[in-house]
CSV table of C-alpha atoms in Angstrom, one decimal:
chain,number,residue,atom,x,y,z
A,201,UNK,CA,45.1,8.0,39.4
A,202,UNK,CA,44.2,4.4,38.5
A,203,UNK,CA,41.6,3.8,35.7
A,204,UNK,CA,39.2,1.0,35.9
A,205,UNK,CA,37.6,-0.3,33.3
A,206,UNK,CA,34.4,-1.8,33.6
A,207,UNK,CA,32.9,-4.8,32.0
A,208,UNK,CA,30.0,-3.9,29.6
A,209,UNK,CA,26.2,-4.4,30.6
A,210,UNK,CA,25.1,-7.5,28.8
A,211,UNK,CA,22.7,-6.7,25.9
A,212,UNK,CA,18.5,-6.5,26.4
A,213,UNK,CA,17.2,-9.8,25.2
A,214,UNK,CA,15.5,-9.4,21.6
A,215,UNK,CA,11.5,-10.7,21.9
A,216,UNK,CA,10.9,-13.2,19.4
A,217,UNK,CA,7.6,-13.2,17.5
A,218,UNK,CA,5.3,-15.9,18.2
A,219,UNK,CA,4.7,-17.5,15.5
A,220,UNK,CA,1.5,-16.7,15.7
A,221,UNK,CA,1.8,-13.0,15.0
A,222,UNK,CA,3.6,-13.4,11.9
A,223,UNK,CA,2.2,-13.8,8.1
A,224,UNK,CA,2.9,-15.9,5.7
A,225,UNK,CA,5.6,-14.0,4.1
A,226,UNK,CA,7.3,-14.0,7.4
A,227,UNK,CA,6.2,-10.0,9.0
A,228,UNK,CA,5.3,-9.7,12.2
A,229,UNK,CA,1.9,-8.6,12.5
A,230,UNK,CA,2.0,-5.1,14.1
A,231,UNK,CA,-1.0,-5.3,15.8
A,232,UNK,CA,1.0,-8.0,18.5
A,233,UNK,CA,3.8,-5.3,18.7
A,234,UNK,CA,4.1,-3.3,22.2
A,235,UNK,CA,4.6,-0.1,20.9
A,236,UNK,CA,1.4,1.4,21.5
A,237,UNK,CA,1.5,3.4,17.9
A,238,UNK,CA,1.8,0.5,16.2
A,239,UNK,CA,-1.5,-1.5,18.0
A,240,UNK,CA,-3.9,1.9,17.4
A,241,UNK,CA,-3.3,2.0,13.4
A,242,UNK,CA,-3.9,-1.6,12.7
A,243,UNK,CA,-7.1,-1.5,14.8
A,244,UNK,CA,-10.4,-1.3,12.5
A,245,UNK,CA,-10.3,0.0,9.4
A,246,UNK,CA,-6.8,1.9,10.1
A,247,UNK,CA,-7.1,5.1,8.1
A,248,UNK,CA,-5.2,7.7,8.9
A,249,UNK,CA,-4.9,11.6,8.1
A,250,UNK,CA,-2.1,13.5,7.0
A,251,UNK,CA,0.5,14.5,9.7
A,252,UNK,CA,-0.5,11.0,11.6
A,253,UNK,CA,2.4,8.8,12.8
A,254,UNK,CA,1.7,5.1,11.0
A,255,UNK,CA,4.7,3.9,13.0
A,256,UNK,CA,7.7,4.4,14.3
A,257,UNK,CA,8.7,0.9,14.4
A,258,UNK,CA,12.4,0.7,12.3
A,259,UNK,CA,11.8,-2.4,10.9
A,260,UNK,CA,9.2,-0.7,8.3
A,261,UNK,CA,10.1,1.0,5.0
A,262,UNK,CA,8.0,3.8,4.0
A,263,UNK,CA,6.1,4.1,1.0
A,264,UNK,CA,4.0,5.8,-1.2
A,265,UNK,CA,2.0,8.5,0.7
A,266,UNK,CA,4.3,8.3,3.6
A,267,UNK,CA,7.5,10.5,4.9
A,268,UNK,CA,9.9,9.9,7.6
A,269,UNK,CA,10.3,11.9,10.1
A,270,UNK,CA,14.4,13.2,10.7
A,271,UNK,CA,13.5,13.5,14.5
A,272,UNK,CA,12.4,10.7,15.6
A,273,UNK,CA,12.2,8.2,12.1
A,274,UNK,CA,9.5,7.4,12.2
A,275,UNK,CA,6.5,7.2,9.3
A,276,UNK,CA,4.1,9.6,9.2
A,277,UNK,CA,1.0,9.8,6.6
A,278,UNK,CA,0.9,12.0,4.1
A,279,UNK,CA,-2.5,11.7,2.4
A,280,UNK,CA,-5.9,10.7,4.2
A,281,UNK,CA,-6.4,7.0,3.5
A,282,UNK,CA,-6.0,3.6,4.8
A,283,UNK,CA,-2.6,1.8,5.3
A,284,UNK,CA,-1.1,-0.7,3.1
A,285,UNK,CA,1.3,-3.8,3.9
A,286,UNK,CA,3.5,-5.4,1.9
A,287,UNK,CA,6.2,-7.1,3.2
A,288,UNK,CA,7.6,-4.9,5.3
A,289,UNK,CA,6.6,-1.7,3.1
A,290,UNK,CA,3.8,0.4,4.5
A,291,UNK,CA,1.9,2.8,2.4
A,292,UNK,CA,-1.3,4.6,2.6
A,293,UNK,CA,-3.5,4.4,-0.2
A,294,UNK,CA,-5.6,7.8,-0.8
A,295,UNK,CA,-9.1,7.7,0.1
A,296,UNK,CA,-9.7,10.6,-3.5
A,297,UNK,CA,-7.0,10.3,-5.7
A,298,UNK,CA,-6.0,11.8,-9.0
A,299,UNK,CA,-5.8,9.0,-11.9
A,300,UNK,CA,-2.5,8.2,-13.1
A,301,UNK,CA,-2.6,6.8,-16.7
A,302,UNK,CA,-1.4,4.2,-18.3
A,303,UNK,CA,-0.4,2.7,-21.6
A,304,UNK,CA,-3.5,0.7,-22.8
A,305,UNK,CA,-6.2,2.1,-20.2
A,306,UNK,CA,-9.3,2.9,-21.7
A,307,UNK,CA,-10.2,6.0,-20.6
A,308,UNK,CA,-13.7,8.8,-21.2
A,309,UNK,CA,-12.6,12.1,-21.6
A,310,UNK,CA,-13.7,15.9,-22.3
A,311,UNK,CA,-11.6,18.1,-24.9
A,312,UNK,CA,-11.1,20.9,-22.9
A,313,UNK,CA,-9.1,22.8,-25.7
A,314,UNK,CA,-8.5,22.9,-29.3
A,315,UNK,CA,-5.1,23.2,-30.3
A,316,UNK,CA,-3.2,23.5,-34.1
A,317,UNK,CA,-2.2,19.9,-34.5
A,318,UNK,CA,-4.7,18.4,-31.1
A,319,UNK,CA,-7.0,18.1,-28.7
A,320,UNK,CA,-6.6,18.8,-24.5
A,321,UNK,CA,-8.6,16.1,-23.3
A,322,UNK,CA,-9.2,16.1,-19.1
A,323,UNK,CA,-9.2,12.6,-17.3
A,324,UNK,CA,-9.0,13.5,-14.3
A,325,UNK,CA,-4.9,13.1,-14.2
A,326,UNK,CA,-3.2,15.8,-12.9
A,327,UNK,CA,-2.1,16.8,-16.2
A,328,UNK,CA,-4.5,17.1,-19.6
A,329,UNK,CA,-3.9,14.7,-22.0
A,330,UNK,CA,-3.2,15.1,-25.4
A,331,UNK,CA,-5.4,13.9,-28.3
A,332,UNK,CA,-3.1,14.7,-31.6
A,333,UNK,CA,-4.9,15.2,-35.0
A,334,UNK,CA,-2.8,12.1,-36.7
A,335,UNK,CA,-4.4,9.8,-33.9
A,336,UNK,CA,-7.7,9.9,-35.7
A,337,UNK,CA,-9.7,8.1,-38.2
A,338,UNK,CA,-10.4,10.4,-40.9
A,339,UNK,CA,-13.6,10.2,-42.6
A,340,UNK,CA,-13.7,7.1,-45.4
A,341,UNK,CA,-10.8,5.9,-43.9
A,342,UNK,CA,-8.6,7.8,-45.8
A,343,UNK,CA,-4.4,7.2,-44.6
A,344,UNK,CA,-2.1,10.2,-45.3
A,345,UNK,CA,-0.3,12.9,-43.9
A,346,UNK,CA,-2.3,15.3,-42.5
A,347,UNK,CA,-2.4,19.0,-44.0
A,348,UNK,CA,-3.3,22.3,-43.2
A,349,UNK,CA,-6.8,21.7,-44.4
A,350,UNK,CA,-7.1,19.1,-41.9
A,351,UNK,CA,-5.3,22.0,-39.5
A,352,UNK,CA,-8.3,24.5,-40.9
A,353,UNK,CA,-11.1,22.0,-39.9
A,354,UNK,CA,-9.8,20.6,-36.9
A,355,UNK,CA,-13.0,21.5,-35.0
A,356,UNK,CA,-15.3,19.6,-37.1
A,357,UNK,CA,-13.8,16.5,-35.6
A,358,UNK,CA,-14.4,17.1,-31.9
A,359,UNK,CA,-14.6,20.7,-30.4
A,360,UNK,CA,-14.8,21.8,-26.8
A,361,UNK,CA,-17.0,20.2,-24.1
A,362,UNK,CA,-17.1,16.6,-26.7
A,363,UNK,CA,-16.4,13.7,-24.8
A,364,UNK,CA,-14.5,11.2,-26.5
A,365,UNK,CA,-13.9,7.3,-25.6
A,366,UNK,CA,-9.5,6.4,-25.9
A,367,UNK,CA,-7.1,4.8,-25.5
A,368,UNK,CA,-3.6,5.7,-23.8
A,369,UNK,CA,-1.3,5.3,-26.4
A,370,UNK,CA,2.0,6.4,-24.4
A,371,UNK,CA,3.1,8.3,-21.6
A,372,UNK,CA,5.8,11.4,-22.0
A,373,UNK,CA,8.0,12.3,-19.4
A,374,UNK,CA,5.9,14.6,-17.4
A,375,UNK,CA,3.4,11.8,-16.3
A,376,UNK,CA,1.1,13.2,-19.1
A,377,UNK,CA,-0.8,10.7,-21.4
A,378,UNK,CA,-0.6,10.7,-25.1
A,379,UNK,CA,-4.2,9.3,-26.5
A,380,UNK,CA,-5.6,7.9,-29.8
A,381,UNK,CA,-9.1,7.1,-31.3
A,382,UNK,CA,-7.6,4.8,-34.6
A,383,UNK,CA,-10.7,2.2,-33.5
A,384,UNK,CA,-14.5,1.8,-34.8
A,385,UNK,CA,-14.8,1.3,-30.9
A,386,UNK,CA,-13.2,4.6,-29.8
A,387,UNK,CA,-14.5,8.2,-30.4
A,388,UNK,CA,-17.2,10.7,-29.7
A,389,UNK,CA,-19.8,9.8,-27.3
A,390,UNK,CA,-23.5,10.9,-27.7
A,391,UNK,CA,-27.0,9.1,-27.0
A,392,UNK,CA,-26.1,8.8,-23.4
A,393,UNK,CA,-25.2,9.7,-20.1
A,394,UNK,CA,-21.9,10.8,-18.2
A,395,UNK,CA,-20.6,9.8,-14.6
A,396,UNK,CA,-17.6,10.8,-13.0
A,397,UNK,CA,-17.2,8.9,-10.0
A,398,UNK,CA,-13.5,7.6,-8.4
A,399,UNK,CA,-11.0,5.9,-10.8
A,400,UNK,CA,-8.1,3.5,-10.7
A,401,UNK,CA,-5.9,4.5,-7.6
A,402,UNK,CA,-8.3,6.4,-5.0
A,403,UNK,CA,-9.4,4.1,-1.9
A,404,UNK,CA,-13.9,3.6,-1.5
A,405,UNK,CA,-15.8,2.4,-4.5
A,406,UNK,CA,-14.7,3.5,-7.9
A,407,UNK,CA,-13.7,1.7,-11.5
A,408,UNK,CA,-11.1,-0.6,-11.6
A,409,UNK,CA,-9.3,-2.1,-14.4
A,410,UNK,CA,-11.0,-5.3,-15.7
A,411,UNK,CA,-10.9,-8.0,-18.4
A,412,UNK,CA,-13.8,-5.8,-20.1
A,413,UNK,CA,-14.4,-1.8,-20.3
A,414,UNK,CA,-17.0,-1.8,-22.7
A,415,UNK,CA,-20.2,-4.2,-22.9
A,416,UNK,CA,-23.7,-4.2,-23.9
A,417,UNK,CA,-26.5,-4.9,-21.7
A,418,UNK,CA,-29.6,-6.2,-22.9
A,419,UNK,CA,-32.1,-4.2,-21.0
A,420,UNK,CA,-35.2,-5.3,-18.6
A,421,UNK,CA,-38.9,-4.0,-20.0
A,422,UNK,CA,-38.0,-4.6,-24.0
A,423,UNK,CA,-36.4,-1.5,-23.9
A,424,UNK,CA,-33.7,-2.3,-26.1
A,425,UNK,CA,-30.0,-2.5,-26.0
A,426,UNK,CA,-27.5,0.1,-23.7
A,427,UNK,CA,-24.0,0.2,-24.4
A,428,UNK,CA,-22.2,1.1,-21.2
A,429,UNK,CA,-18.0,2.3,-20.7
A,430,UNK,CA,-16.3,2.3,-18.2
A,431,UNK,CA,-13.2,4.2,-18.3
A,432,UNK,CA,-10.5,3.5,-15.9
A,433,UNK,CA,-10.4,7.1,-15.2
A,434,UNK,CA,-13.3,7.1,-12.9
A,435,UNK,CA,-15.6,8.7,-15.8
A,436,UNK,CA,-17.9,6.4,-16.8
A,437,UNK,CA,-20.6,6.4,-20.3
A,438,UNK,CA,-23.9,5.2,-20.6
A,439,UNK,CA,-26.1,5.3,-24.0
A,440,UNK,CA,-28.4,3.7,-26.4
A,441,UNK,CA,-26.8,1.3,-28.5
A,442,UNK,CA,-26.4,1.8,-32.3
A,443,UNK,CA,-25.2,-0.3,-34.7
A,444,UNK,CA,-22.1,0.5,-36.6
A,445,UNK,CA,-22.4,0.3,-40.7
A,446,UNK,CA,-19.7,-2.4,-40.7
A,447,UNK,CA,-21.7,-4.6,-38.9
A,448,UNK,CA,-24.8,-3.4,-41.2
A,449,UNK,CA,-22.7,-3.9,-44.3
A,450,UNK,CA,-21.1,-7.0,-43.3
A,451,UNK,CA,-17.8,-5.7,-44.4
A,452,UNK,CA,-14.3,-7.3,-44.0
A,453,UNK,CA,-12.7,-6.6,-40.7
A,454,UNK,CA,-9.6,-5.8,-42.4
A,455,UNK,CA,-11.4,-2.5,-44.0
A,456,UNK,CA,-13.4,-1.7,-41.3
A,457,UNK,CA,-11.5,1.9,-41.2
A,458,UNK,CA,-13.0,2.3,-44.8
A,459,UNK,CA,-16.8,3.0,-43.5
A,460,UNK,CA,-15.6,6.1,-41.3
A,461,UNK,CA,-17.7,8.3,-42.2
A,462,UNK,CA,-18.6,12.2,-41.1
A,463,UNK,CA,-20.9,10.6,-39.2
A,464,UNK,CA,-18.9,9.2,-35.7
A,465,UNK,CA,-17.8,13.1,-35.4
A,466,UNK,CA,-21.7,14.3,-35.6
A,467,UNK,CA,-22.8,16.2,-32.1
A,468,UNK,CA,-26.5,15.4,-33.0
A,469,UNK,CA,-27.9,12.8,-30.7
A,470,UNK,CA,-30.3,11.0,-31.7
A,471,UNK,CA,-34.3,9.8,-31.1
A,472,UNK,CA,-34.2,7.8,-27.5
A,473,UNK,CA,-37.8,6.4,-26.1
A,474,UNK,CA,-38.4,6.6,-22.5
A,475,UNK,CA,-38.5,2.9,-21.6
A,476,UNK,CA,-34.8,3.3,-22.9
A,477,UNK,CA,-34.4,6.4,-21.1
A,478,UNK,CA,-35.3,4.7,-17.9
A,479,UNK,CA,-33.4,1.8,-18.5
A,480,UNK,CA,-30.1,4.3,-18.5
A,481,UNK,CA,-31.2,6.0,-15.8
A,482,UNK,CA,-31.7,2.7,-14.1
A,483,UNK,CA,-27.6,1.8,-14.5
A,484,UNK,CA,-26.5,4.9,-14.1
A,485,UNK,CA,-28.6,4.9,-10.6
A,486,UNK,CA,-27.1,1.1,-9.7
A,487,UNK,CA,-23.2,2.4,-10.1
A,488,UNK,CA,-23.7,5.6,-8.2
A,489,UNK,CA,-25.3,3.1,-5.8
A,490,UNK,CA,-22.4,0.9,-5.7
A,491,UNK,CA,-19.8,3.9,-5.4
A,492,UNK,CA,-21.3,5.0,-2.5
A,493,UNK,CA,-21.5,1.7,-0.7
A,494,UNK,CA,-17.2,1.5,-1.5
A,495,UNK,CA,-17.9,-1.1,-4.0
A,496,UNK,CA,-15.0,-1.1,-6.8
A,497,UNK,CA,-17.4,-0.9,-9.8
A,498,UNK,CA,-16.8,-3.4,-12.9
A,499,UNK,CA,-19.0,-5.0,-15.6
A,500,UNK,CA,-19.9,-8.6,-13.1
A,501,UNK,CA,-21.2,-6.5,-10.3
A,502,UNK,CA,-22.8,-3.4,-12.2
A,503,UNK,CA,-24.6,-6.3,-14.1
A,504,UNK,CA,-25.5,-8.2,-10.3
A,505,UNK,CA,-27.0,-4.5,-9.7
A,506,UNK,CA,-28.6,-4.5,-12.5
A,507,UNK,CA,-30.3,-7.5,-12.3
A,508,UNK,CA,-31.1,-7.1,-8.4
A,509,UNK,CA,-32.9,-3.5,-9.0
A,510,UNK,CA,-35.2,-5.3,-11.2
A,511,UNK,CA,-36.1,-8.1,-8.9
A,512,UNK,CA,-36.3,-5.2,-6.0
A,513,UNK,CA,-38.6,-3.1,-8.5
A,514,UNK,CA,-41.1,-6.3,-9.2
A,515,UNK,CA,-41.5,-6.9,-6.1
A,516,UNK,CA,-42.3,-3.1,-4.6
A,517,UNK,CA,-45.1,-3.5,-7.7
A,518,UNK,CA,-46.3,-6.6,-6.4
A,519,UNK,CA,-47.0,-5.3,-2.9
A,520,UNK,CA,-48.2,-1.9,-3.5
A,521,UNK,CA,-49.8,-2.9,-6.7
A,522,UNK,CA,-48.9,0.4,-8.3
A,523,UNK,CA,-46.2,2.1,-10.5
A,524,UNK,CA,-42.3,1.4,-10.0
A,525,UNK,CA,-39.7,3.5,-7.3
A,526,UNK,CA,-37.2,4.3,-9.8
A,527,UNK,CA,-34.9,6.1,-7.0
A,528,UNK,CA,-31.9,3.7,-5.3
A,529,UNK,CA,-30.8,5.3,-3.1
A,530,UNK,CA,-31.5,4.7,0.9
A,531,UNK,CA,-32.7,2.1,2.1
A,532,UNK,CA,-33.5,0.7,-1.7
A,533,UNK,CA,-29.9,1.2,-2.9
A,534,UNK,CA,-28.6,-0.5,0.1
A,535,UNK,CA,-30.6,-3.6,-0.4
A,536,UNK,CA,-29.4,-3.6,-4.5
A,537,UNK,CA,-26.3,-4.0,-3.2
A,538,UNK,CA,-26.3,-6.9,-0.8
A,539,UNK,CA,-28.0,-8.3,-3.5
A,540,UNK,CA,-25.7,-7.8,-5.7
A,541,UNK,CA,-23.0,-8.7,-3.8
A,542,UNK,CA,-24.2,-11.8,-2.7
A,543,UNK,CA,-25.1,-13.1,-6.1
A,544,UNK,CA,-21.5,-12.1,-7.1
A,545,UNK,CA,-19.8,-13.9,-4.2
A,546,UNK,CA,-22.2,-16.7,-4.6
């Protein structure tokens, strides 16, 4: 019997991207692609949930919060969030997300447990971080080894439910974070007010890692001064300013470490008025404000806030010719932030 051999089909032509579909760094937009997948994610605000296909285009690499699929290959969503290009790498950033430290963040924590030689701390990581007992200033500044009296007294320098402002000194090999307070700038918080709202790597409004953490604000109504943190961890410190004795003394900033005193571990807040009472309340009311509109939250727009709830407040006073609407949320809080935002952007 005589075989035949047949000449191949010639190949399907490729489509070419118009050049109008492609970015600057030479991907094709997938919104112009016909696979139907591909134009429903990158309509609106493309967030998907877990279990979703993002594509199942082959010229994509997954990435983080994403899997591929052995049937079919394509990429399917892990977390709830919204999708992320770059280059040809799609990823889905988490709408809530764990905060994943590291080395230099400035982060507000609570010491969870005492330990021999530490401190648990919780930053909202997915592992407590660790606070040892040689990463302190002792009181009067005092630089030896530490001892079993130090061991004996550990608690006297912070004890459960303290928070404590640090700074991420390293990272071990579990993705835990290794802390220290060896600053006049870092350690126990009191006079104030805690917030935990979303940190550095969850989607919406939240704290993001800017040129400055810690500032203070000189408040409206003569109230006084408010020192306010913001830790990269998504927890956040607000309180009444106090002078340190350095700046009292005037003393050399190469022994600043010498006027530790018992002092910066006391629990013992101290005498706050109401006009400064109402001033922190006042922040603490523009940032939860800001978070809830999905505004990333750093010192140049909780200051636009700031100043905009004033401005909001003397005018409601003007027309009603009464006392002040301290709330902002609703309506109120919706026009602080188009305030705020504007004044930024402008």
């Amino acid at each position: 019997m005589a075989i035949s051999i047949l000449p191949p089909a010639p190949a399907a032509p490729v489509p070419q991207a118009n050049s109008d579909n492609a970015d600057s760094d030479g991907d094709i937009d997938m919104a112009a692609d016909d696979n139907p997948t591909s134009r429903v994610l990158f309509a609106g605000k493309g967030i998907v949930t877990p279990g979703e296909s993002v594509t199942d285009d082959p010229q994509w690499m997954r990435g983080h919060g994403t899997f591929t699929s052995p049937e079919n290959h394509s990429i399917i969503a892990t977390v709830a969030g919204t999708v992320q290009r770059t280059n040809k790498l799609l990823s889905v950033r988490p709408l809530r997300a764990r905060y994943t430290p590291e080395i230099g963040d400035l982060v507000v924590g609570r010491v969870v447990e005492v330990q021999t030689k530490k401190w648990k701390v919780d930053l909202s990581a997915p592992l407590l971080a660790q606070l040892p007992l040689s990463a302190i200033n002792l009181p009067g500044g005092i630089l030896r080894k530490r001892t079993t009296t130090d061991e004996l007294q550990i608690r006297t320098f912070f004890s459960e439910g303290d928070l404590v402002v640090a700074e991420v000194q390293s990272i071990h090999q579990d993705g835990s974070a290794s802390l220290h307070t060896r600053s006049l700038k870092y350690g126990k918080l009191r006079n104030g007010v805690f917030m935990a709202v979303s940190g550095t790597g969850g989607g919406g409004g939240g704290v993001v890692r800017s040129r400055r953490q810690v500032w203070t604000v000189n408040t409206g109504n003569r109230a006084g001064e408010v020192d306010v943190i913001l830790g990269v961890n998504g927890y956040i410190w607000i309180s009444k300013h106090t002078a340190t004795e350095a700046a009292n003394a005037q003393i050399s900033i190469t022994r600043l470490e010498d006027t530790v005193t018992s002092s910066i571990y006391s629990s013992q807040n101290d005498e706050i008025s109401a006009p400064m009472r109402k001033e922190i309340a006042r922040l603490a009311g523009c940032i939860r404000a800001l978070v809830e509109g999905g505004i990333r939250v750093d010192e140049e727009i909780v200051m636009r806030a700031y100043e905009a709830s004033l401005e909001v407040e003397a005018e409601q006073m003007a027309d009603e010719g009464g006392g002040s609407q301290d709330y902002l949320g609703g309506e109120r809080g919706k026009r602080v932030i188009s305030m705020a935002v504007a004044a930024a952007r402008g």
